[in-house]
Amino acid sequence: RKEVEQDPGPFNVPEGATVAFNCTYSNSASQSFFWYRQDCRKEPKLLMSVYSSGNEDGRFTAQLNRASQYISLLIRDSKLSDSATYLCVVCRASGGSYIPTFGRGTSLIVHP
Amino acid sequence: GAGVSQSPSNKVTEKGKDVELRCDPISGHTALYWYRQSLGQGLEFLIYFQGNSAPDKSGLPSDRFSAERTGGSVSTLTIQRTQQEDSAVYLCASSLFPFPGQDSPLHFGNGTRLTVT
């Protein structure tokens, strides 16, 4: 089983739609969880951190469920510019630090 | 300010040749990571450097791969006797602190696209 699993999609949604992605991780000792965004042929960039209490940044809401070992990302009122691949990132302990482990990514296509 | 810089941006090499990829992290960033991304695949962790500590090499796929980081700054990833399956985009990232977080996100370079023919 992969450390971090995501549905690759693509998720094809109209502008204005609400879309949700899930991500599961296998290592229960993982700390620190993030969503990154990667545009086509570009480098990944941090979208937001994920906390157990849930956190919101504008149209984006992230949630962590430690008991079930999954992370979610909700995008409301989708924009064309949201089209990208969304990478789930889980940090696993390694010595005195944490190594970010990336999922394969979920592709989102927002159409007019 | 300057971001993470990687060179070359593209590299085409013949099978069996050695290649060297370079990463210049953001000044002052203590942590440096190498990943590779094959077409349609996620980022695969290769190696991690933190300050003067011994690197975490747990992700290196074979002994043909090695990396060093000189003076806590520039890093080079060397692939010896390249194989076609080594073809991928090699991404370098740095972060201010060793514990990635909202205040210390990973900053990625543009990557080196390696093609082994």
XYZ file of N, CA and C in Angstrom:
687
model
N 0.851 -1.210 0.000
C 0.000 0.000 0.000
C 0.875 1.244 0.000
N 0.538 2.214 -0.840
C 1.328 3.423 -0.923
C 1.134 4.244 0.344
N 2.173 5.032 0.675
C 2.091 5.853 1.877
C 0.972 6.872 1.808
N 0.809 7.469 0.644
C -0.203 8.509 0.450
C -0.962 8.184 -0.834
N -2.263 8.044 -0.736
C -3.066 7.660 -1.900
C -4.108 8.717 -2.216
N -4.215 9.010 -3.504
C -5.221 9.956 -3.987
C -5.874 9.404 -5.233
N -7.108 9.771 -5.442
C -7.787 9.473 -6.696
C -7.213 10.423 -7.752
N -6.604 9.891 -8.823
C -5.970 10.773 -9.807
C -6.948 11.623 -10.613
N -8.244 11.233 -10.638
C -9.220 11.962 -11.417
C -9.073 11.649 -12.905
N -9.344 12.582 -13.821
C -9.612 13.985 -13.509
C -11.040 14.241 -13.030
N -11.155 15.271 -12.215
C -12.451 15.790 -11.831
C -12.763 16.939 -12.793
N -13.841 16.776 -13.523
C -14.225 17.737 -14.545
C -15.491 18.445 -14.062
N -15.395 19.716 -13.688
C -16.536 20.404 -13.088
C -16.769 21.744 -13.763
N -18.011 22.244 -13.734
C -18.294 23.564 -14.310
C -17.903 24.660 -13.325
N -17.679 25.822 -13.858
C -17.406 26.993 -13.007
C -18.513 27.134 -11.974
N -18.134 27.491 -10.750
C -19.121 27.699 -9.711
C -19.438 26.470 -8.900
N -18.994 25.313 -9.364
C -19.284 24.065 -8.651
C -18.439 23.950 -7.388
N -18.911 23.095 -6.511
C -18.136 22.720 -5.327
C -17.562 21.332 -5.573
N -16.298 21.175 -5.278
C -15.632 19.890 -5.527
C -14.795 19.525 -4.309
N -14.739 18.228 -4.022
C -13.984 17.765 -2.851
C -13.047 16.639 -3.243
N -11.851 16.678 -2.685
C -10.865 15.623 -2.899
C -10.530 14.995 -1.550
N -10.278 13.705 -1.592
C -9.806 13.020 -0.393
C -8.432 12.422 -0.629
N -7.755 12.157 0.456
C -6.427 11.580 0.410
C -6.288 10.708 1.649
N -5.756 9.505 1.504
C -5.541 8.651 2.667
C -4.047 8.401 2.840
N -3.634 8.195 4.085
C -2.225 7.922 4.362
C -2.124 6.691 5.256
N -0.998 6.011 5.144
C -0.885 4.714 5.801
C -0.166 4.773 7.147
N 0.700 5.761 7.339
C 1.508 5.818 8.556
C 0.802 6.638 9.628
N 0.303 5.949 10.656
C -0.472 6.639 11.687
C 0.368 7.613 12.501
N 1.702 7.484 12.426
C 2.578 8.386 13.179
C 2.912 9.647 12.396
N 2.304 9.804 11.229
C 2.597 10.980 10.397
C 2.225 12.264 11.123
N 3.016 13.268 10.888
C 2.776 14.594 11.434
C 2.788 15.564 10.268
N 2.068 16.619 10.392
C 2.068 17.688 9.379
C 1.507 17.232 8.051
N 0.487 17.944 7.637
C -0.245 17.574 6.433
C -0.500 18.846 5.628
N -0.391 18.707 4.304
C -0.512 19.886 3.447
C -1.220 19.528 2.152
N -1.736 20.536 1.514
C -2.135 20.438 0.121
C -1.234 21.376 -0.676
N -0.668 20.839 -1.751
C 0.101 21.627 -2.699
C -0.649 21.640 -4.017
N -0.381 22.648 -4.794
C -0.976 22.759 -6.116
C 0.152 22.737 -7.134
N -0.084 21.993 -8.226
C 0.906 21.943 -9.299
C 0.227 22.205 -10.630
N 0.632 23.274 -11.285
C 0.138 23.559 -12.625
C 0.970 22.779 -13.633
N 0.404 22.619 -14.821
C 1.038 21.793 -15.845
C 2.474 22.242 -16.112
N 3.407 21.324 -15.982
C 4.826 21.552 -16.274
C 5.430 22.651 -15.400
N 4.839 22.837 -14.228
C 5.378 23.801 -13.272
C 5.732 23.077 -11.978
N 6.429 23.790 -11.077
C 6.781 23.191 -9.806
C 5.593 23.267 -8.832
N 5.515 22.360 -7.853
C 4.448 22.431 -6.844
C 4.602 23.661 -5.960
N 3.440 24.182 -5.534
C 3.449 25.332 -4.610
C 2.460 25.065 -3.485
N 2.820 25.508 -2.275
C 1.970 25.283 -1.121
C 0.622 25.970 -1.288
N -0.444 25.206 -1.098
C -1.801 25.762 -1.108
C -2.217 26.073 0.331
N -2.166 25.066 1.183
C -2.517 25.295 2.577
C -2.103 24.121 3.444
N -1.898 24.413 4.734
C -1.666 23.359 5.716
C -3.013 22.763 6.112
N -2.973 21.607 6.740
C -4.198 20.924 7.149
C -4.115 20.640 8.638
N -5.129 21.063 9.383
C -5.149 20.868 10.830
C -6.369 20.041 11.212
N -6.268 19.366 12.357
C -7.382 18.518 12.821
C -8.647 19.333 13.029
N -8.467 20.569 13.426
C -9.637 21.414 13.701
C -10.255 21.939 12.418
N -9.601 21.669 11.296
C -10.085 22.177 10.021
C -9.654 23.618 9.834
N -9.340 23.972 8.624
C -8.973 25.348 8.367
C -9.465 25.779 6.994
N -9.702 27.071 6.913
C -10.328 27.630 5.727
C -9.486 28.791 5.226
N -9.376 28.878 3.909
C -8.668 29.995 3.295
C -9.471 30.401 2.074
N -10.331 31.380 2.274
C -11.190 31.816 1.175
C -12.128 30.703 0.749
N -12.020 30.300 -0.508
C -12.909 29.264 -1.045
C -12.426 27.845 -0.723
N -11.302 27.730 -0.078
C -10.686 26.433 0.179
C -10.817 26.047 1.653
N -11.240 24.807 1.885
C -11.343 24.280 3.244
C -10.621 22.946 3.307
N -9.749 22.800 4.281
C -9.013 21.547 4.456
C -9.373 20.935 5.792
N -9.386 19.618 5.808
C -9.759 18.906 7.034
C -8.885 17.666 7.188
N -8.566 17.352 8.438
C -7.784 16.162 8.746
C -8.582 15.277 9.684
N -8.649 13.999 9.366
C -9.280 13.020 10.235
C -8.219 11.994 10.610
N -7.624 12.164 11.805
C -6.524 11.286 12.212
C -6.994 9.856 12.454
N -8.197 9.720 13.006
C -8.695 8.379 13.337
C -8.827 7.530 12.078
N -9.311 8.150 11.005
C -9.496 7.423 9.750
C -8.329 7.615 8.791
N -7.388 8.449 9.175
C -6.178 8.686 8.380
C -6.520 9.174 6.976
N -7.341 10.214 6.937
C -7.560 10.846 5.646
C -7.614 12.349 5.783
N -7.350 12.981 4.654
C -7.293 14.436 4.542
C -8.226 14.833 3.408
N -8.888 15.935 3.555
C -9.798 16.372 2.501
C -9.511 17.820 2.129
N -9.895 18.143 0.914
C -9.820 19.517 0.419
C -11.130 19.814 -0.287
N -11.773 20.889 0.124
C -13.037 21.310 -0.475
C -12.816 22.647 -1.167
N -13.223 22.731 -2.406
C -13.128 23.986 -3.155
C -14.539 24.424 -3.505
N -14.902 25.592 -3.041
C -16.230 26.135 -3.341
C -16.141 27.140 -4.484
N -17.241 27.298 -5.204
C -17.318 28.305 -6.264
C -16.094 28.219 -7.182
N -15.900 27.067 -7.781
C -14.704 26.809 -8.599
C -14.523 27.867 -9.681
N -13.281 28.243 -9.899
C -12.886 29.168 -10.960
C -12.082 28.416 -12.023
N -12.069 28.965 -13.217
C -11.263 28.365 -14.285
C -9.803 28.235 -13.844
N -9.352 29.227 -13.086
C -7.944 29.247 -12.650
C -7.623 28.199 -11.582
N -8.654 27.523 -11.080
C -8.403 26.443 -10.116
C -7.940 25.165 -10.806
N -8.047 25.120 -12.122
C -7.631 23.934 -12.871
C -6.150 23.669 -12.630
N -5.852 22.520 -12.082
C -4.480 22.179 -11.703
C -4.505 20.773 -11.129
N -3.347 20.296 -10.724
C -3.262 19.039 -9.982
C -3.028 19.366 -8.518
N -3.800 18.728 -7.646
C -3.714 19.002 -6.210
C -3.018 17.823 -5.533
N -1.928 18.129 -4.888
C -1.071 17.109 -4.282
C -1.270 17.082 -2.772
N -1.554 15.894 -2.271
C -1.674 15.693 -0.827
C -0.280 15.381 -0.298
N 0.104 15.997 0.796
C 1.452 15.819 1.337
C 1.368 15.460 2.814
N 2.046 14.402 3.169
C 2.068 13.922 4.549
C 3.522 13.819 4.984
N 3.838 14.338 6.152
C 5.224 14.289 6.621
C 5.427 13.085 7.536
N 6.377 12.256 7.194
C 6.711 11.102 8.027
C 8.011 11.381 8.763
N 8.083 10.827 9.971
C 9.277 11.041 10.780
C 10.461 10.318 10.178
N 11.603 10.988 10.185
C 12.851 10.387 9.709
C 13.981 11.003 10.517
N 14.524 10.239 11.434
C 15.543 10.784 12.314
C 14.962 11.933 13.112
N 15.610 13.052 13.076
C 15.121 14.201 13.838
C 14.241 15.134 13.040
N 13.840 14.713 11.858
C 13.041 15.615 11.035
C 11.893 14.859 10.393
N 11.240 15.531 9.494
C 10.091 14.959 8.827
C 10.254 15.093 7.323
N 10.005 14.015 6.620
C 10.150 14.005 5.165
C 8.773 14.144 4.532
N 8.558 15.187 3.745
C 7.280 15.319 3.047
C 7.122 14.235 1.988
N 6.028 13.476 2.098
C 5.718 12.420 1.137
C 4.500 12.856 0.344
N 4.627 12.834 -0.967
C 3.585 13.349 -1.851
C 2.721 12.233 -2.412
N 1.423 12.511 -2.524
C 0.551 11.644 -3.287
C 0.736 11.903 -4.772
N 0.104 11.065 -5.593
C 0.220 11.214 -7.058
C -0.475 12.461 -7.560
N -1.406 12.977 -6.762
C -2.121 14.166 -7.190
C -3.490 13.852 -7.758
N -4.392 14.807 -7.615
C -5.730 14.722 -8.191
C -5.871 15.859 -9.192
N -6.213 15.508 -10.408
C -6.336 16.508 -11.465
C -7.729 17.127 -11.456
N -7.784 18.442 -11.454
C -9.048 19.176 -11.513
C -9.099 20.003 -12.786
N -10.200 19.847 -13.519
C -10.430 20.668 -14.709
C -11.737 21.409 -14.495
N -11.673 22.727 -14.472
C -12.867 23.552 -14.334
C -13.169 24.145 -15.705
N -14.386 23.886 -16.209
C -14.735 24.353 -17.547
C -15.836 25.420 -17.479
N -15.905 26.252 -18.514
C -16.910 27.341 -18.515
C -18.334 26.804 -18.515
N 12.710 38.090 -4.027
C 14.075 37.596 -3.922
C 14.265 36.367 -4.778
N 15.485 35.871 -4.854
C 15.790 34.719 -5.674
C 15.172 33.473 -5.066
N 14.652 32.644 -5.943
C 14.072 31.382 -5.500
C 15.085 30.274 -5.615
N 14.626 29.033 -5.577
C 15.490 27.874 -5.762
C 15.848 27.798 -7.249
N 17.119 27.669 -7.510
C 17.586 27.639 -8.885
C 18.158 26.263 -9.205
N 17.742 25.696 -10.335
C 18.250 24.397 -10.749
C 18.840 24.506 -12.148
N 19.908 23.740 -12.358
C 20.497 23.707 -13.697
C 21.060 22.322 -13.989
N 21.079 21.908 -15.252
C 20.421 22.592 -16.363
C 18.904 22.416 -16.286
N 18.171 23.157 -17.097
C 16.716 22.990 -17.097
C 16.323 21.752 -17.885
N 17.127 21.426 -18.882
C 16.907 20.220 -19.673
C 18.243 19.523 -19.903
N 18.209 18.204 -19.858
C 19.412 17.440 -20.120
C 19.040 16.175 -20.878
N 19.660 16.007 -22.041
C 19.490 14.782 -22.813
C 20.828 14.061 -22.798
N 20.815 12.812 -22.425
C 22.057 12.061 -22.335
C 21.864 10.661 -22.881
N 22.962 10.052 -23.244
C 22.896 8.683 -23.760
C 22.955 7.701 -22.597
N 22.279 6.619 -22.765
C 22.309 5.548 -21.769
C 23.751 5.176 -21.453
N 24.041 5.064 -20.156
C 25.376 4.673 -19.732
C 26.265 5.833 -19.328
N 25.865 7.054 -19.710
C 26.660 8.220 -19.345
C 26.296 8.684 -17.925
N 27.206 9.436 -17.321
C 26.938 10.033 -16.011
C 26.373 11.440 -16.196
N 25.504 11.860 -15.286
C 24.983 13.222 -15.328
C 25.061 13.833 -13.937
N 25.178 15.152 -13.926
C 25.229 15.886 -12.674
C 24.202 17.006 -12.725
N 23.338 17.052 -11.730
C 22.295 18.063 -11.670
C 22.588 18.969 -10.472
N 22.321 20.257 -10.664
C 22.695 21.215 -9.634
C 21.484 21.913 -9.051
N 21.551 22.197 -7.746
C 20.486 22.934 -7.071
C 21.088 24.012 -6.183
N 20.600 25.218 -6.368
C 21.013 26.347 -5.539
C 19.815 26.754 -4.687
N 19.796 26.417 -3.400
C 18.604 26.698 -2.601
C 18.499 28.186 -2.269
N 17.398 28.544 -1.670
C 17.220 29.917 -1.205
C 18.227 30.171 -0.074
N 18.862 31.321 -0.115
C 19.887 31.643 0.870
C 19.320 31.576 2.288
N 20.018 30.869 3.159
C 19.584 30.766 4.549
C 18.707 29.569 4.843
N 18.241 28.892 3.795
C 17.411 27.709 4.017
C 18.292 26.544 4.449
N 17.903 25.921 5.578
C 18.746 24.862 6.132
C 18.419 23.487 5.555
N 17.207 23.296 5.120
C 16.788 21.975 4.644
C 16.726 21.965 3.115
N 17.210 20.889 2.531
C 17.198 20.743 1.073
C 16.775 19.328 0.708
N 15.867 19.218 -0.236
C 15.298 17.929 -0.648
C 15.473 17.759 -2.149
N 15.682 16.523 -2.547
C 15.618 16.148 -3.957
C 14.448 15.179 -4.136
N 13.647 15.436 -5.162
C 12.570 14.554 -5.568
C 12.711 14.311 -7.069
N 12.049 13.255 -7.555
C 11.898 13.142 -8.999
C 10.432 12.835 -9.308
N 10.033 13.268 -10.478
C 8.637 13.103 -10.922
C 8.639 12.571 -12.335
N 8.132 11.359 -12.476
C 7.979 10.768 -13.801
C 6.621 11.169 -14.351
N 6.459 11.041 -15.652
C 5.238 11.492 -16.325
C 4.014 10.844 -15.694
N 3.081 11.695 -15.244
C 1.845 11.188 -14.674
C 1.976 10.589 -13.288
N 3.161 10.727 -12.706
C 3.389 10.141 -11.387
C 3.567 11.235 -10.338
N 3.491 10.828 -9.091
C 3.715 11.767 -7.999
C 5.189 12.024 -7.792
N 5.486 12.872 -6.836
C 6.875 13.163 -6.516
C 7.438 12.040 -5.657
N 8.577 11.535 -6.081
C 9.252 10.457 -5.371
C 10.435 11.037 -4.610
N 10.435 10.894 -3.295
C 11.513 11.411 -2.468
C 12.819 10.679 -2.766
N 13.903 11.432 -2.861
C 15.215 10.843 -3.122
C 16.148 10.995 -1.919
N 16.393 12.245 -1.521
C 17.386 12.485 -0.473
C 17.098 13.804 0.205
N 17.510 13.915 1.468
C 17.237 15.101 2.273
C 18.502 15.502 3.012
N 18.819 16.795 2.958
C 19.953 17.355 3.696
C 19.424 18.355 4.726
N 19.967 18.293 5.918
C 19.611 19.260 6.945
C 20.890 19.726 7.612
N 21.240 20.979 7.383
C 22.421 21.561 8.009
C 23.642 20.697 7.785
N 24.358 20.418 8.857
C 25.572 19.600 8.786
C 25.323 18.139 9.146
N 24.063 17.791 9.330
C 23.749 16.403 9.698
C 23.944 15.472 8.509
N 24.108 14.188 8.820
C 24.205 13.194 7.744
C 22.909 13.190 6.946
N 22.994 13.138 5.632
C 21.769 13.174 4.819
C 20.933 11.918 4.988
N 19.640 12.076 4.770
C 18.717 10.936 4.734
C 18.660 10.462 3.287
N 19.292 9.323 3.023
C 19.385 8.819 1.645
C 18.374 7.715 1.376
N 17.380 7.588 2.224
C 16.491 6.428 2.160
C 15.706 6.317 0.862
N 15.583 7.416 0.127
C 14.804 7.383 -1.104
C 15.598 7.115 -2.366
N 16.913 7.069 -2.274
C 17.719 6.848 -3.479
C 17.422 5.455 -4.033
N 17.063 5.357 -5.333
C 16.608 4.079 -5.894
C 17.710 3.054 -6.111
N 18.927 3.487 -6.255
C 20.033 2.539 -6.443
C 21.349 3.217 -6.113
N 22.419 2.430 -6.074
C 23.724 3.019 -5.744
C 24.312 3.812 -6.901
N 23.579 3.880 -8.020
C 24.037 4.755 -9.105
C 23.750 6.212 -8.785
N 22.885 6.426 -7.802
C 22.481 7.779 -7.423
C 23.264 8.220 -6.183
N 23.769 9.438 -6.217
C 24.426 10.013 -5.051
C 24.200 11.516 -5.071
N 24.360 12.120 -3.925
C 24.193 13.572 -3.848
C 25.076 14.110 -2.757
N 25.459 15.348 -2.928
C 26.209 16.018 -1.878
C 25.735 17.462 -1.778
N 26.018 18.021 -0.627
C 25.679 19.419 -0.412
C 26.896 20.080 0.217
N 27.468 21.002 -0.518
C 28.718 21.623 -0.079
C 28.440 22.906 0.683
N 29.100 23.041 1.829
C 28.997 24.272 2.605
C 27.580 24.605 3.045
N 26.745 23.584 3.109
C 25.373 23.825 3.543
C 24.542 24.614 2.555
N 25.022 24.698 1.311
C 24.277 25.491 0.332
C 23.991 24.678 -0.927
N 24.802 24.854 -1.942
C 24.571 24.214 -3.239
C 24.624 22.691 -3.101
N 23.740 22.032 -3.844
C 23.717 20.575 -3.853
C 23.824 20.069 -5.294
N 24.509 18.937 -5.444
C 24.550 18.276 -6.746
C 24.050 16.852 -6.589
N 23.235 16.439 -7.541
C 22.743 15.064 -7.618
C 23.434 14.419 -8.808
N 24.103 13.323 -8.564
C 24.832 12.629 -9.619
C 24.184 11.283 -9.898
N 23.964 11.022 -11.162
C 23.453 9.717 -11.589
C 24.513 9.094 -12.481
N 25.036 7.957 -12.064
C 26.059 7.272 -12.847
C 25.414 6.220 -13.749
N 26.030 6.008 -14.881
C 25.593 4.951 -15.816
C 24.070 5.020 -16.016
N 23.625 6.155 -16.498
C 22.184 6.399 -16.615
C 21.471 5.315 -17.407
N 20.228 5.070 -16.994
C 19.345 4.114 -17.654
C 18.113 4.868 -18.150
N 17.393 4.267 -19.076
C 16.209 4.935 -19.620
C 15.160 5.198 -18.539
N 15.069 4.322 -17.556
C 14.069 4.526 -16.499
C 14.431 5.686 -15.570
N 15.638 6.248 -15.737
C 16.001 7.424 -14.959
C 15.378 8.698 -15.536
N 14.817 8.609 -16.722
C 14.194 9.779 -17.353
C 13.050 10.278 -16.477
N 13.103 11.545 -16.110
C 12.111 12.140 -15.214
C 12.461 13.618 -15.046
N 11.600 14.321 -14.330
C 11.938 15.680 -13.895
C 12.478 15.580 -12.471
N 13.666 16.106 -12.269
C 14.286 16.081 -10.946
C 14.094 17.447 -10.298
N 13.386 17.438 -9.184
C 13.020 18.675 -8.497
C 13.787 18.813 -7.197
N 14.267 19.992 -6.968
C 14.940 20.325 -5.722
C 14.042 21.284 -4.949
N 14.005 21.144 -3.643
C 13.223 22.050 -2.805
C 14.029 22.407 -1.567
N 13.795 23.586 -1.051
C 14.445 23.971 0.206
C 13.393 24.569 1.134
N 13.673 24.504 2.418
C 12.796 25.146 3.403
C 13.654 25.767 4.485
N 13.102 26.780 5.109
C 13.856 27.553 6.095
C 14.244 26.698 7.294
N 13.281 25.893 7.747
C 13.505 25.054 8.920
C 13.357 23.588 8.523
N 13.875 22.688 9.354
C 13.785 21.265 9.001
C 12.397 20.672 9.129
N 11.506 21.349 9.846
C 10.168 20.807 10.011
C 9.244 21.583 9.090
N 8.853 20.987 7.955
C 8.022 21.726 6.993
C 6.707 22.160 7.612
N 6.294 23.365 7.336
C 5.048 23.841 7.894
C 4.576 25.074 7.173
N 3.500 25.633 7.650
C 2.939 26.814 7.010
C 3.953 27.955 6.995
N 4.726 28.062 8.073
C 5.710 29.136 8.152
C 7.038 28.749 7.518
N 7.154 27.525 7.102
C 8.392 27.033 6.500
C 8.042 26.060 5.381
N 7.334 26.567 4.351
C 6.925 25.659 3.274
C 8.106 25.233 2.417
N 7.899 24.181 1.661
C 8.889 23.795 0.673
C 8.802 24.759 -0.510
N 9.954 25.255 -0.925
C 10.038 26.077 -2.130
C 10.763 25.246 -3.175
N 10.098 24.996 -4.267
C 10.662 24.149 -5.310
C 11.339 24.976 -6.396
N 12.367 24.392 -6.979
C 12.945 24.935 -8.193
C 12.102 24.502 -9.384
N 12.492 24.968 -10.578
C 11.751 24.627 -11.801
C 12.039 23.212 -12.287
N 13.052 22.595 -11.704
C 13.353 21.215 -12.059
C 14.311 21.084 -13.227
N 14.919 19.911 -13.321
C 15.730 19.521 -14.473
C 15.020 18.352 -15.141
N 14.694 18.544 -16.426
C 14.048 17.463 -17.178
C 15.147 16.604 -17.800
N 15.291 15.392 -17.307
C 16.331 14.486 -17.783
C 15.730 13.469 -18.735
N 16.328 13.367 -19.899
C 15.913 12.362 -20.883
C 17.116 11.490 -21.204
N 16.960 10.198 -20.987
C 18.027 9.252 -21.281
C 17.636 8.475 -22.534
N 18.459 8.588 -23.559
C 18.109 7.961 -24.846
C 18.822 6.631 -25.047
